[in-house]
mmCIF file of C-alpha atoms in Angstrom:
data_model
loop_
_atom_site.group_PDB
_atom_site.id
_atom_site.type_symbol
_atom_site.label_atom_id
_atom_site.label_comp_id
_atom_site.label_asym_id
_atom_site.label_seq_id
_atom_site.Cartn_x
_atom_site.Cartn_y
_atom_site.Cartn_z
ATOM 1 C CA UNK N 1 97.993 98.500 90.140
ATOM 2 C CA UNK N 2 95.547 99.480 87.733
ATOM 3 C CA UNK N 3 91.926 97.239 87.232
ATOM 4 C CA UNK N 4 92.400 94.508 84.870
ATOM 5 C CA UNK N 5 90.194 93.115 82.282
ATOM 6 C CA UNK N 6 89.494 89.614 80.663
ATOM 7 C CA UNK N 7 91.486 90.140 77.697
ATOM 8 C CA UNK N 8 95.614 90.362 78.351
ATOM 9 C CA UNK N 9 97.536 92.926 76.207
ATOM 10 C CA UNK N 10 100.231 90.859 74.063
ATOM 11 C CA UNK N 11 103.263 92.048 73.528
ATOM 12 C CA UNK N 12 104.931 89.503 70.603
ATOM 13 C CA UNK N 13 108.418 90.061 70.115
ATOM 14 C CA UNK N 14 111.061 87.916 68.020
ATOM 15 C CA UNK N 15 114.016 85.910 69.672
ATOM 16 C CA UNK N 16 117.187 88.033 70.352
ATOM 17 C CA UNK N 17 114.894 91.377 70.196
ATOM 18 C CA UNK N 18 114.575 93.489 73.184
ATOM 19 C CA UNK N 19 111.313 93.381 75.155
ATOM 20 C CA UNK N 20 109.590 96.546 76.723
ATOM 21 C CA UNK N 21 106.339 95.998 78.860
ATOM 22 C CA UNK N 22 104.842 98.598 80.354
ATOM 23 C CA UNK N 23 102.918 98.890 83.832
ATOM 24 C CA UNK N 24 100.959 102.185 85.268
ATOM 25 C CA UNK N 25 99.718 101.926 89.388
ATOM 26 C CA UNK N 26 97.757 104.462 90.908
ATOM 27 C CA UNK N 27 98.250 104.363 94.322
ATOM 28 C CA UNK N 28 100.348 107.697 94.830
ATOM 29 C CA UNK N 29 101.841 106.160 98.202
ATOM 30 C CA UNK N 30 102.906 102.941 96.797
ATOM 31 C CA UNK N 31 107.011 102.937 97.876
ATOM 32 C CA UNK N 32 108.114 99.132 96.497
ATOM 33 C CA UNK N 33 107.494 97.873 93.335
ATOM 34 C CA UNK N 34 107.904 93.977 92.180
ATOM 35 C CA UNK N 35 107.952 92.935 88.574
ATOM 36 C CA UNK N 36 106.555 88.732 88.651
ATOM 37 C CA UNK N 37 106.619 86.392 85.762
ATOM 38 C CA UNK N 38 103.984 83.659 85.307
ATOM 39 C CA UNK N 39 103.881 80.783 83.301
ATOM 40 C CA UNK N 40 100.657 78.900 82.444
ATOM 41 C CA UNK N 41 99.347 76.928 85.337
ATOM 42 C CA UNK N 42 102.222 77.759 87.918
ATOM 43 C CA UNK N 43 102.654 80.674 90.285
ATOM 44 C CA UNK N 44 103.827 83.862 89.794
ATOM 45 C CA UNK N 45 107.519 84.392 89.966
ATOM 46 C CA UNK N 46 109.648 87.273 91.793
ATOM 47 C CA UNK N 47 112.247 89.011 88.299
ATOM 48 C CA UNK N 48 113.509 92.149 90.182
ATOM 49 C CA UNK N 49 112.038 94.736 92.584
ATOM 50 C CA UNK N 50 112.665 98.526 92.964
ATOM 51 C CA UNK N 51 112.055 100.904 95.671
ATOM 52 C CA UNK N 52 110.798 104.313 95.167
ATOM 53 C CA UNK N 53 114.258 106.320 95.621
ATOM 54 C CA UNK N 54 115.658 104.891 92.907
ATOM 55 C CA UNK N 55 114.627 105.390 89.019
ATOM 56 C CA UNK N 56 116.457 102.200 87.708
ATOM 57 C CA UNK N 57 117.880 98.859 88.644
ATOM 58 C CA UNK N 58 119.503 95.880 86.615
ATOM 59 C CA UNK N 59 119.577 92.725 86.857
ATOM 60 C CA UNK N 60 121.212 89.835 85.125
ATOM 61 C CA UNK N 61 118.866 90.708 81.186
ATOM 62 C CA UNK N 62 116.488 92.835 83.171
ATOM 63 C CA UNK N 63 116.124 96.345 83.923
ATOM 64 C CA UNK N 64 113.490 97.947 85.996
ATOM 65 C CA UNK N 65 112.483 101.791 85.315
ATOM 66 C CA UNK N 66 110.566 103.720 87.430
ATOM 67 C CA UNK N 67 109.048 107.181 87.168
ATOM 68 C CA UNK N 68 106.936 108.343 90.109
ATOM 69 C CA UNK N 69 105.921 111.525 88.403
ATOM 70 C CA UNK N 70 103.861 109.984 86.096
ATOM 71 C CA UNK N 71 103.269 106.711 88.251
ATOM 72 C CA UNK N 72 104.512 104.012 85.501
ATOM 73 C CA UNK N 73 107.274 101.466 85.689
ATOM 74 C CA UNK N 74 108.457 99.385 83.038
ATOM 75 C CA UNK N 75 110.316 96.380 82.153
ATOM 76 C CA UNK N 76 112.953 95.831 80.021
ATOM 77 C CA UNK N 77 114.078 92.290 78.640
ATOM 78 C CA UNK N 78 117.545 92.011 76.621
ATOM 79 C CA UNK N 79 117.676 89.558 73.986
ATOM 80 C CA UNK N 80 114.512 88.495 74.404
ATOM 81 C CA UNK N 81 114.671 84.180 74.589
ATOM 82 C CA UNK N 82 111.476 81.558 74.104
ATOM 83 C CA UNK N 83 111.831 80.986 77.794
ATOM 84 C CA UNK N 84 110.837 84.526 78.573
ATOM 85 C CA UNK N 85 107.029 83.950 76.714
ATOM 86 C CA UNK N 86 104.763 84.036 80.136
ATOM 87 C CA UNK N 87 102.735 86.454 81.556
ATOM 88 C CA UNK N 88 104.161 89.644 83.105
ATOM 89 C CA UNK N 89 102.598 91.799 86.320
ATOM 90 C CA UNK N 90 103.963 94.527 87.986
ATOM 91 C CA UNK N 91 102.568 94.787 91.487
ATOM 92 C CA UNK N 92 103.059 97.940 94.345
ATOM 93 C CA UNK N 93 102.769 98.465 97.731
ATOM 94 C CA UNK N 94 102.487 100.953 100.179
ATOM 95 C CA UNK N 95 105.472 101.697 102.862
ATOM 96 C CA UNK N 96 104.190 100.260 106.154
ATOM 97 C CA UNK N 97 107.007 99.589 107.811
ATOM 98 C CA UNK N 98 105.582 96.231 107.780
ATOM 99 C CA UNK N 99 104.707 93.185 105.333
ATOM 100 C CA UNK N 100 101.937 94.429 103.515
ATOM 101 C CA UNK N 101 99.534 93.027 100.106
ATOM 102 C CA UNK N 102 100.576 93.385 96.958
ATOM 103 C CA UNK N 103 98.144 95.196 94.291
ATOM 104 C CA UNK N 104 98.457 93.625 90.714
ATOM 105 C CA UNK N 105 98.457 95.592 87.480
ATOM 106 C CA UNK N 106 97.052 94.578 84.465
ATOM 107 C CA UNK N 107 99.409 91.403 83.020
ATOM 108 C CA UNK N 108 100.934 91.831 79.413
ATOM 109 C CA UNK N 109 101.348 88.211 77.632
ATOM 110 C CA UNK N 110 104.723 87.699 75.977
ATOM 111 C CA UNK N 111 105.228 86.241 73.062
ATOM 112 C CA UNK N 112 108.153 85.151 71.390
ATOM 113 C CA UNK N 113 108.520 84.171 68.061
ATOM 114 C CA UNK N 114 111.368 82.345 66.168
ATOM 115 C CA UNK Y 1 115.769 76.662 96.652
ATOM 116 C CA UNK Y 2 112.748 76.527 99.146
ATOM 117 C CA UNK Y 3 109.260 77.057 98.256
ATOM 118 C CA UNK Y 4 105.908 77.580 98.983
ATOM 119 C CA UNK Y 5 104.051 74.037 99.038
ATOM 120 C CA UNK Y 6 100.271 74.421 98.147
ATOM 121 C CA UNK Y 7 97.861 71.271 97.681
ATOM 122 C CA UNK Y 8 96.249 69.822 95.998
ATOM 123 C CA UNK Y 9 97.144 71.128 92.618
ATOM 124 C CA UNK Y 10 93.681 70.676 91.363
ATOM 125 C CA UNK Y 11 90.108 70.707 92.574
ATOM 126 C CA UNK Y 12 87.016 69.896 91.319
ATOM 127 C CA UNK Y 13 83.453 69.948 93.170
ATOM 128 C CA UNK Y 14 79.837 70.844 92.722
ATOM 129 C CA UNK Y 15 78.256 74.025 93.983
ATOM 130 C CA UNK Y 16 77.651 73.762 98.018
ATOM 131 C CA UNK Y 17 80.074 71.542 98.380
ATOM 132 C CA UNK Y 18 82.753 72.435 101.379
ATOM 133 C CA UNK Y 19 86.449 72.321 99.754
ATOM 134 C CA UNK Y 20 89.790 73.522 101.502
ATOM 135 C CA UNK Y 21 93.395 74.291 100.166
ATOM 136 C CA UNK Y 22 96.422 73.859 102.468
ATOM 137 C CA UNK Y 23 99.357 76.032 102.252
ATOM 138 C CA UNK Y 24 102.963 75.682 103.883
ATOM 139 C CA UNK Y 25 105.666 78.450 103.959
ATOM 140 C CA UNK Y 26 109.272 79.233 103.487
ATOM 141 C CA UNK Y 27 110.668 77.681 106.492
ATOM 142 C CA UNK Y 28 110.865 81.334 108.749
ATOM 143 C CA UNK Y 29 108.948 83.204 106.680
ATOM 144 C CA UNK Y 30 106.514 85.270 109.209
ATOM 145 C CA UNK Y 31 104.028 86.256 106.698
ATOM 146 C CA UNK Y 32 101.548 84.482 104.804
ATOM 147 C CA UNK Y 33 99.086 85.270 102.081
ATOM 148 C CA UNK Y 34 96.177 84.028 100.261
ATOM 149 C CA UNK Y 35 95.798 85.340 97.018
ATOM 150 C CA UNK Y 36 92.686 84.113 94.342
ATOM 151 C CA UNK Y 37 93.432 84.699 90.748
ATOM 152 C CA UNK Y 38 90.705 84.783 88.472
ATOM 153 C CA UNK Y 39 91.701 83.724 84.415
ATOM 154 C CA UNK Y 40 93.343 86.431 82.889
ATOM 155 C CA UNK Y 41 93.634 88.551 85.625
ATOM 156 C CA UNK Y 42 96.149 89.605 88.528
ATOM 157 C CA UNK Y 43 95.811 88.034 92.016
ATOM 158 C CA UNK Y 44 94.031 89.724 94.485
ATOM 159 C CA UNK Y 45 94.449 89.315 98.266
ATOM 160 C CA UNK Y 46 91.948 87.436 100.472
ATOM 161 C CA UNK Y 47 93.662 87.492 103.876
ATOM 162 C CA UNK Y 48 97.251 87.911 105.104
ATOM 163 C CA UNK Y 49 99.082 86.710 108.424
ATOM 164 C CA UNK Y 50 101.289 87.856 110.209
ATOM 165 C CA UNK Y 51 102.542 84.212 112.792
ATOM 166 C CA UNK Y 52 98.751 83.126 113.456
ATOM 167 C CA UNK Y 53 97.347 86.243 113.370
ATOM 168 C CA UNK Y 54 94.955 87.878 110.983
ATOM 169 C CA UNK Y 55 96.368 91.013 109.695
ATOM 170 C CA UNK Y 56 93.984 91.767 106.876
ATOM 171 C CA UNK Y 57 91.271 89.922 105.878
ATOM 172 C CA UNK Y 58 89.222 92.762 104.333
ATOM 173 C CA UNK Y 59 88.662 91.525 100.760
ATOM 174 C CA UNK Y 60 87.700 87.730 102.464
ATOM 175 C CA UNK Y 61 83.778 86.838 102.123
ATOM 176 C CA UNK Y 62 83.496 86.079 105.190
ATOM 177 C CA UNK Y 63 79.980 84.628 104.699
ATOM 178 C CA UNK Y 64 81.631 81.416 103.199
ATOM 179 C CA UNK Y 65 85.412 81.334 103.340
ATOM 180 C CA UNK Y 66 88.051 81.273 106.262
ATOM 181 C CA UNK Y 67 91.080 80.643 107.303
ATOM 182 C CA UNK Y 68 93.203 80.102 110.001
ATOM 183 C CA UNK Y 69 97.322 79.683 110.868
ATOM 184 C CA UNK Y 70 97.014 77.878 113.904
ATOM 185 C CA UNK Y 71 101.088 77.476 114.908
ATOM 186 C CA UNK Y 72 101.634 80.141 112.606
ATOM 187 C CA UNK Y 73 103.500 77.574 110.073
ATOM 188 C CA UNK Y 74 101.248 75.887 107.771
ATOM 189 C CA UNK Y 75 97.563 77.644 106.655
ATOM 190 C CA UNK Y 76 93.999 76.239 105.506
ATOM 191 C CA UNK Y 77 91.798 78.016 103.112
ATOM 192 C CA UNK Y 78 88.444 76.479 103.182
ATOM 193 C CA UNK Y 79 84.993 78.157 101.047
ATOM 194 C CA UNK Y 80 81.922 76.507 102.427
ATOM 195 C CA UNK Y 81 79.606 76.425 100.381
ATOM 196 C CA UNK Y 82 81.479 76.652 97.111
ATOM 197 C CA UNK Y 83 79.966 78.692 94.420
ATOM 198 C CA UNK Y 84 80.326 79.420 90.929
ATOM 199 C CA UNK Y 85 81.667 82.208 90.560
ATOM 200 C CA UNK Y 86 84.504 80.497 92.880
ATOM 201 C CA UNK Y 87 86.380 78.811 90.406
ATOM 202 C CA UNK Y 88 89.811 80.508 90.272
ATOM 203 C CA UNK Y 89 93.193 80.019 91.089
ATOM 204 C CA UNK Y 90 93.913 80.116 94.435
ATOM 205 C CA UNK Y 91 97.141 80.972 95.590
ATOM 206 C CA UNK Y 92 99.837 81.382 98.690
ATOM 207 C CA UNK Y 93 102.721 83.275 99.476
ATOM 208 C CA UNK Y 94 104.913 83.910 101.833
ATOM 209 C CA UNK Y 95 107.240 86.582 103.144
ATOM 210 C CA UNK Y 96 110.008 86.930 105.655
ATOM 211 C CA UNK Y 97 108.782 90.355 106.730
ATOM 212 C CA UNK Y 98 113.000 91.444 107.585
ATOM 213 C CA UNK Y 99 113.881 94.318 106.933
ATOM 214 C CA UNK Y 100 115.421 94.887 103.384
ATOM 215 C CA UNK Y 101 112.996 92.208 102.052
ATOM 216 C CA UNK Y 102 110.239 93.078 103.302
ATOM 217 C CA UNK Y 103 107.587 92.521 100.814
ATOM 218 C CA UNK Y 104 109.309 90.208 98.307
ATOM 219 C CA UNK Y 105 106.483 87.626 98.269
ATOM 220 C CA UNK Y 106 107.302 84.088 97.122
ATOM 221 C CA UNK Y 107 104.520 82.321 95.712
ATOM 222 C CA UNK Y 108 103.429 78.457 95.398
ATOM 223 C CA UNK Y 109 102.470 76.830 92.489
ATOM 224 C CA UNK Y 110 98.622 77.417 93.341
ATOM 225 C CA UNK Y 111 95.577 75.517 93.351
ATOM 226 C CA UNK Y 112 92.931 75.901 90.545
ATOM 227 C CA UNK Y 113 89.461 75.432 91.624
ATOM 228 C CA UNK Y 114 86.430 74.018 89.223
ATOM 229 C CA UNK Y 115 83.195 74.765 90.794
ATOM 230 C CA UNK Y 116 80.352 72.366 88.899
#
């Protein structure tokens, strides 16, 4: 993931639009990439993961996208609900063959409006 | 639905001061991770375990912090002295390191640190 700074890009969307947050590693071997969800004061939370042969995968009002050509993977929310307003971080990490760290990107604040 | 139990919750103390953070796994899960999150930023890792062994600890300052996995369940964190700049959110994770989920990493609810 990329270096973060203090300040978290926003993303403010309204209720029943859908969301698009964006996410850029660098690490050209990174093979497995994990989308979390945080909410203020808890832990992060595992949305949907994605390994490097594919270029999509859904789940249930998610979709991942991932282009390794250009090293960015996004998020996609469908019909976007006040629940969803958290913090969002892609992470990456290397194939191993074994359990390996994580690297956090920079974390895009959600916000939805009614 | 398991989870990754982490206390206490919150911690305050004064600079110097010895503090420690206890972390317990999914039930099975191999791997274990301490992560500190700073405000506003993405957790980083401090050390990872693999059973009670130390797997990577190269971002840990090892001048003041350790930690240990003794029966490779449970984990302790502890920063002696604390400092400053060591307020942050300190969190653990665990994997089950099988194959096919390898690195999904399930994380607890954290502990945020106040350093006076």
């Amino acid at each position: 993931g990329e270096s973060v700074g203090l300040h978290l890009p926003t993303l403010s969307v309204q209720e029943g639009d859908n969301s698009i947050i964006n996410c850029a590693y660098s690490n050209s071997a990174s093979d497995y990439f994990i989308w979390y969800k945080q909410e203020s004061g808890k832990g992060p939370q595992f949305i949907i993961d994605i390994r490097s042969n594919m270029d999509k995968r859904q789940g249930q009002r998610v979709t991942v996208l991932l282009n390794k050509t250009v090293k960015h993977l996004s998020l996609q929310i469908a019909a976007t609900q006040p629940g969803d307003s958290a913090v969002y971080f892609c992470a990456d990490t290397p194939n191993t063959g074994t359990a390996s760290k994580l690297t956090f990107g920079t974390g895009t604040r959600l916000q939805v409006t009614l | 639905e398991a989870e990754v139990a982490q206390s206490p919750r919150y911690k305050i103390t004064e600079k110097s001061q010895a503090v420690a953070f206890w972390c317990d796994p999914i039930s099975g899960h191999a791997t274990l991770y301490w992560y500190r999150q700073i405000l506003g930023q993405g957790p980083e890792l401090l050390v990872q375990f693999q059973d009670e062994s130390v797997v990577d600890d190269s971002q840990l300052p090892k001048d003041r912090f350790s930690a240990e996995r003794l029966k490779g369940v449970d984990s302790t964190l502890k920063i002696q002295p604390a400092e400053l700049g060591d307020s942050a959110m300190y969190l653990c994770a665990s994997s089950s390191g099988l194959a096919g989920d390898l690195n999904i990493q399930y994380f607890g609810a954290g502990t945020r640190l106040s350093v006076l």
